[in-house]
Coordinates of C-alpha atoms in Angstrom, one line a residue:
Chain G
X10 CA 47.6 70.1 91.1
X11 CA 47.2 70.7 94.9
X12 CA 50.7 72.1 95.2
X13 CA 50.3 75.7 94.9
X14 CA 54.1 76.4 95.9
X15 CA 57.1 74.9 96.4
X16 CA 60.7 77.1 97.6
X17 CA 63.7 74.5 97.7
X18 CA 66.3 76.3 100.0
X19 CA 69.9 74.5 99.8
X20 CA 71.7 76.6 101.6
X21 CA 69.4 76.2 104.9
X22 CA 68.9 72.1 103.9
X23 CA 65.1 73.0 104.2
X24 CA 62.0 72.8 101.9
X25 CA 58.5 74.7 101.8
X26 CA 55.9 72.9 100.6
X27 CA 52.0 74.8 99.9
X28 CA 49.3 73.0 99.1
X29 CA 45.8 73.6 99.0
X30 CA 42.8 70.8 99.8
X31 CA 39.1 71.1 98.8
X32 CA 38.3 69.5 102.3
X33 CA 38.0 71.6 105.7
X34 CA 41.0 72.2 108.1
X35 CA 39.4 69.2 110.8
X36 CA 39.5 66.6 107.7
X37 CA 42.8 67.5 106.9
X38 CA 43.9 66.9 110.5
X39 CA 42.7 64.0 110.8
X40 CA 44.7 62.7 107.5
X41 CA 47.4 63.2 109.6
X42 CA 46.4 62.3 113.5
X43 CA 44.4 58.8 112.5
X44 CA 47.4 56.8 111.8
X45 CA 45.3 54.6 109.6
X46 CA 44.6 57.4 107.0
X47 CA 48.4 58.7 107.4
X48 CA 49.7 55.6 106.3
X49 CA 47.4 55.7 102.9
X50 CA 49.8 59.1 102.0
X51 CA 52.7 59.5 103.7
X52 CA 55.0 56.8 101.6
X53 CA 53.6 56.4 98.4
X54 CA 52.9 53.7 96.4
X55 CA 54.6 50.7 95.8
X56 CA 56.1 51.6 99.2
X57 CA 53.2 52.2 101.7
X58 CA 54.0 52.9 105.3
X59 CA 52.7 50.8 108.5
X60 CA 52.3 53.0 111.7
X61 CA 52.6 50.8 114.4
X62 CA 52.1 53.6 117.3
X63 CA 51.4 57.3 116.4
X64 CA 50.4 59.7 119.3
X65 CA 49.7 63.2 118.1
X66 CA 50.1 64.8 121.1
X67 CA 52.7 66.7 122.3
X68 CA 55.8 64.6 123.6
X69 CA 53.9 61.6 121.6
X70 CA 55.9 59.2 119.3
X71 CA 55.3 57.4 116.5
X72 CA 57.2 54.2 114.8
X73 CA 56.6 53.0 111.6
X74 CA 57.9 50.6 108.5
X75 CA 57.7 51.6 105.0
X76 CA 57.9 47.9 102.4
X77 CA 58.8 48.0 98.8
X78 CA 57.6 45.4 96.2
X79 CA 61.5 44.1 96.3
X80 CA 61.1 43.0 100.1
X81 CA 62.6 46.5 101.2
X82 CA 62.2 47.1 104.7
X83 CA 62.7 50.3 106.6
X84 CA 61.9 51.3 109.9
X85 CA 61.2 55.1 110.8
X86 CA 60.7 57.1 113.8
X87 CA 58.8 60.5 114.5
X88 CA 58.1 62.5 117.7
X89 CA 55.9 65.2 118.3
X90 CA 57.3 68.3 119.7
X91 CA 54.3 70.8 119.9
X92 CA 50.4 71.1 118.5
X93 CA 47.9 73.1 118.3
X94 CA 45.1 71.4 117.2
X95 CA 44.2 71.9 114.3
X96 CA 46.1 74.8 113.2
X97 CA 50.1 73.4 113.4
X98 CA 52.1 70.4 114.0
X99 CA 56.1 70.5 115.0
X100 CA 57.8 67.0 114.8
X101 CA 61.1 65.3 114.6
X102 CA 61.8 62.3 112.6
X103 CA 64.1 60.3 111.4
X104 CA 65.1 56.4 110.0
X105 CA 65.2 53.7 112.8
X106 CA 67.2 50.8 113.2
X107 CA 65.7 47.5 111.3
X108 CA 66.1 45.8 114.5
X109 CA 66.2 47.9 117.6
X110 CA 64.3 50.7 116.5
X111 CA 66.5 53.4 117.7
X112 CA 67.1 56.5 115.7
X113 CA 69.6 56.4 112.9
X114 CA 72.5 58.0 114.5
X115 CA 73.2 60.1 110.8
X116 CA 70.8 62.8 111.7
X117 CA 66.8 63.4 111.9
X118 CA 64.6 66.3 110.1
X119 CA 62.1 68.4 111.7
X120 CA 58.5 69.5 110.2
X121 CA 56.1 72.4 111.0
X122 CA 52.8 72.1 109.8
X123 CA 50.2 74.7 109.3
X124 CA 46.6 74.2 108.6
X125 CA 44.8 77.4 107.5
X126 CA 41.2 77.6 106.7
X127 CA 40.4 78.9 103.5
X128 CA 38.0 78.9 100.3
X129 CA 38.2 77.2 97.4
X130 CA 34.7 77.8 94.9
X131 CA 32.9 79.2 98.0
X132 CA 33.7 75.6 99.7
X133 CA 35.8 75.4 102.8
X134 CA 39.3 74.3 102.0
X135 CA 42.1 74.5 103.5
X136 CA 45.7 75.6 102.9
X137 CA 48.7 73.3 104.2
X138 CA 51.9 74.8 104.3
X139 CA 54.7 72.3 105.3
X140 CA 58.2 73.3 105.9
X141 CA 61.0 70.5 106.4
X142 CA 64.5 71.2 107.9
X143 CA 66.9 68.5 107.2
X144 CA 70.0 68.3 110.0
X145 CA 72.6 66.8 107.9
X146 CA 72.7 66.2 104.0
X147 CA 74.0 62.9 104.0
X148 CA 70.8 62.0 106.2
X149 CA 68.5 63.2 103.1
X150 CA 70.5 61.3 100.6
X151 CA 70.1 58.2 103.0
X152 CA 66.3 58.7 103.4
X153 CA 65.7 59.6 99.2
X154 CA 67.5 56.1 99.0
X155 CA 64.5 54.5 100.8
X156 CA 62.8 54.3 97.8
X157 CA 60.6 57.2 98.2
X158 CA 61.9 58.7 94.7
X159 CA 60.5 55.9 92.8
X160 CA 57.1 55.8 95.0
X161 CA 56.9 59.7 93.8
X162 CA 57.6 58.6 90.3
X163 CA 54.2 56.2 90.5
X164 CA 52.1 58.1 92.3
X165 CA 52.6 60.8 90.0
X166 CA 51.9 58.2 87.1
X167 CA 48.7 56.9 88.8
X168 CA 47.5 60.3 88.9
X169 CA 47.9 61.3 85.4
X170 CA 45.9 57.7 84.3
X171 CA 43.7 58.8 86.7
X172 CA 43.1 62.5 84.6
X173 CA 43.0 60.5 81.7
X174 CA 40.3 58.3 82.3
X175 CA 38.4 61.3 83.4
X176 CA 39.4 63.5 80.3
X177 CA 38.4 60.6 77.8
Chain C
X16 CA 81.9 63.0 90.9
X17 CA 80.0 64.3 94.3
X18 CA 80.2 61.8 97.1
X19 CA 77.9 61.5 99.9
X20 CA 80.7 62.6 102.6
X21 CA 81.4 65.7 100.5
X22 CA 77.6 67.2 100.7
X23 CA 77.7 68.1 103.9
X24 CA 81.0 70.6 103.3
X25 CA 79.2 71.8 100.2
X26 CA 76.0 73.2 102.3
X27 CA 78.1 74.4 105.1
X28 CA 80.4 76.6 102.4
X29 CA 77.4 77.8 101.4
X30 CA 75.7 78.9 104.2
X31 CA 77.7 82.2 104.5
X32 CA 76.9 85.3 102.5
X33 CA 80.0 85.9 101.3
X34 CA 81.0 82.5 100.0
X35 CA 77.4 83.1 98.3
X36 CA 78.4 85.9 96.7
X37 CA 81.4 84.6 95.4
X38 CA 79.9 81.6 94.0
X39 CA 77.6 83.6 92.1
X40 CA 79.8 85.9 90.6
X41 CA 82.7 83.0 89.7
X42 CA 79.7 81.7 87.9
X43 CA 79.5 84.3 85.7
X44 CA 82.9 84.7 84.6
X45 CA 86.4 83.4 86.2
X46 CA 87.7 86.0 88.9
X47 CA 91.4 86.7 90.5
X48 CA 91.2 86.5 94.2
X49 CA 92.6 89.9 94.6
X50 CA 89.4 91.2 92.2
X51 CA 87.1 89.4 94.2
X52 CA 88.8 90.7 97.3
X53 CA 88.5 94.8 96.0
X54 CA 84.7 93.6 96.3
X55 CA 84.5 92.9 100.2
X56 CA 85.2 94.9 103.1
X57 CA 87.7 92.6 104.4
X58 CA 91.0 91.6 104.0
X59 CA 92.6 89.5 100.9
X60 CA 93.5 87.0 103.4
X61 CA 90.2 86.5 104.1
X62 CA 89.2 86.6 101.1
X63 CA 91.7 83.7 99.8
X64 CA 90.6 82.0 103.2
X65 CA 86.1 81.7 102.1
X66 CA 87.7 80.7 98.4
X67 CA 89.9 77.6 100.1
X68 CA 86.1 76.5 101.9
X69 CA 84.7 76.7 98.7
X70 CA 87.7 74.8 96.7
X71 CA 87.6 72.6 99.5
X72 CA 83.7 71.5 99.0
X73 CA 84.4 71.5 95.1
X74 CA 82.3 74.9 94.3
X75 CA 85.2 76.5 92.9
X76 CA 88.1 76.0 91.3
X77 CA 91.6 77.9 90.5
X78 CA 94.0 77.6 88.1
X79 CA 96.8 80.0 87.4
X80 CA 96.9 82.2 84.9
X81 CA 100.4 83.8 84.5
X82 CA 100.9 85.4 87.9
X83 CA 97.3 85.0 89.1
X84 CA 95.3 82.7 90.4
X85 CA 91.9 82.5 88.6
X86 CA 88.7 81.1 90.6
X87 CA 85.8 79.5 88.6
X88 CA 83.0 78.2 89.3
X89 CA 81.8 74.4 89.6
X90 CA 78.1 74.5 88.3
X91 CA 78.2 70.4 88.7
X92 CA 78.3 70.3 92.4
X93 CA 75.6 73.2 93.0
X94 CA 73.6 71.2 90.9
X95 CA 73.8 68.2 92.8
X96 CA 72.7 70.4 96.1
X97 CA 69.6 71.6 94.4
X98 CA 68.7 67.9 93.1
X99 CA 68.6 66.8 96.5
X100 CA 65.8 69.1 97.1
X101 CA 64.4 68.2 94.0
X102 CA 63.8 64.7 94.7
X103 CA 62.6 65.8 98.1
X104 CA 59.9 67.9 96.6
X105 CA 58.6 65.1 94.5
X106 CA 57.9 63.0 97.3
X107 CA 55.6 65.9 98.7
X108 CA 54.1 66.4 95.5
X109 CA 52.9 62.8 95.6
X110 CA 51.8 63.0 99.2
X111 CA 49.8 66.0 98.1
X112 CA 48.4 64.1 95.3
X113 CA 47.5 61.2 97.4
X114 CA 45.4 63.1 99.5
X115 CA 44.0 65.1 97.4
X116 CA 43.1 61.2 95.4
X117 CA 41.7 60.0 99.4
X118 CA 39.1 63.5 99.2
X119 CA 38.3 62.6 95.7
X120 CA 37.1 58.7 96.6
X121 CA 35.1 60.5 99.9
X122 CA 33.4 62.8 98.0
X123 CA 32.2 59.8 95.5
X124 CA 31.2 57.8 98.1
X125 CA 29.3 60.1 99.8
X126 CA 27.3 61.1 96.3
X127 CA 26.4 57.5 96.2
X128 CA 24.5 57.2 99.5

């Protein structure tokens, strides 16, 4: 599993995340700055995300939809505060408004990302840590309720028909 | 029953040390306020005033006991905080795993060629 850590923190609304890629730090970046290969991972499956503008830069925004096999749509919104490529990413973000695309007035979260060049097997590889603070609670429950939960649930599931195939 | 509106009072009760403290040790066993109290350096008004938060966001509860009041701890609504978390961690976990699955179709293409 490429999550090496995880530290849930209820009382501060935030979440650590740790993970650990057998790619170099300037692949990883670009997972996240080509907004083509960001929306292959950031809302997974059945629930894949369209970015329609992403500017990794700082003061750069993004806006994006995330679809669900049901018809579910659900706009987003994300704005970069502060880079340093490729070693961090600060960003706000929140849900949008279906029609007008302006931020969902319940509250935002806000993400740094590190990217830390390490070895895995004597191969670059690098070492993601990715801390999320959420504003308000409610906002969470409202942005779980996007259908993300059940994307986790299947992406999970591909991965383990995925070992199995290997394993047989 | 935890309802949306009511999660927001349950993080901010818990985001002082004291109110921690309390929780944790209601949790263990039902207090008196005026034995939690002998446990701060503050007064029992104070004391009764971080339990009333806590009652208020459903962490605690009282009930008398004779003369006392007794405060005991809700373990359904501090689950419900955590579980948020929870489901927020699976969604990174399968962001993780579908990089990790975008590195592992790379690396098989580029073997091919």
């Amino acid at each position: 599993m490429p999550v090496i850590s995880s530290t849930r923190d209820p009382e501060a609304r935030s979440l650590t995340i740790v993970c650990e890629f057998a790619a170099p730090v300037e692949r990883i970046w670009q997972l996240w700055e080509d907004p083509r290969q960001l929306e292959k991972w950031w809302c997974p499956e059945p629930f894949p995300a369209t970015f329609e503008t992403h500017d990794l830069t700082p003061g750069g925004t993004s806006s994006y939809y995330s679809t669900g096999p049901a018809g579910e749509f659900q706009r987003a919104w994300w704005a970069t505060t502060a880079v340093d490529r490729p070693h961090r990413i600060e960003f706000d973000g929140g849900l949008a408004d279906n029609d007008t695309k302006a931020p969902d007035p319940d509250g935002s979260m806000h993400g740094v990302v590190t990217f830390e060049s390490v070895e895995l097997g004597g191969r670059p590889a690098t070492r993601l840590t990715a801390v999320t603070v959420f504003d308000s609670v409610p906002y969470l429950e409202k942005m779980l309720a996007m259908g993300h939960e059940e994307g986790s649930k299947m992406a999970l599931n591909q991965i383990d028909g995925l070992l199995a195939e290997v394993l047989a | 029953m935890v309802v949306d509106s009511d999660i927001d009072r349950i993080f901010h009760a818990l985001a002082d040390a004291t109110r921690r403290d309390i929780v944790t040790r209601v949790l263990q066993r039902p207090h008196s306020v005026s034995e939690l109290a002998a446990g701060y350096a503050m007064s029992f008004a104070a004391v009764q005033k971080h339990v009333a938060v806590l009652e208020r966001a459903a962490l605690v509860s009282k009930s008398r006991n004779g003369r006392e009041q007794l405060v005991s701890g809700e373990v359904d609504t501090i689950g419900r905080a955590r579980e948020l978390l929870g489901r927020y961690e699976r969604l990174w976990h399968a962001r993780a795993n579908a990089i990790d699955a975008l590195l592992a179709a790379e690396n098989d293409t580029n073997n091919e060629n």
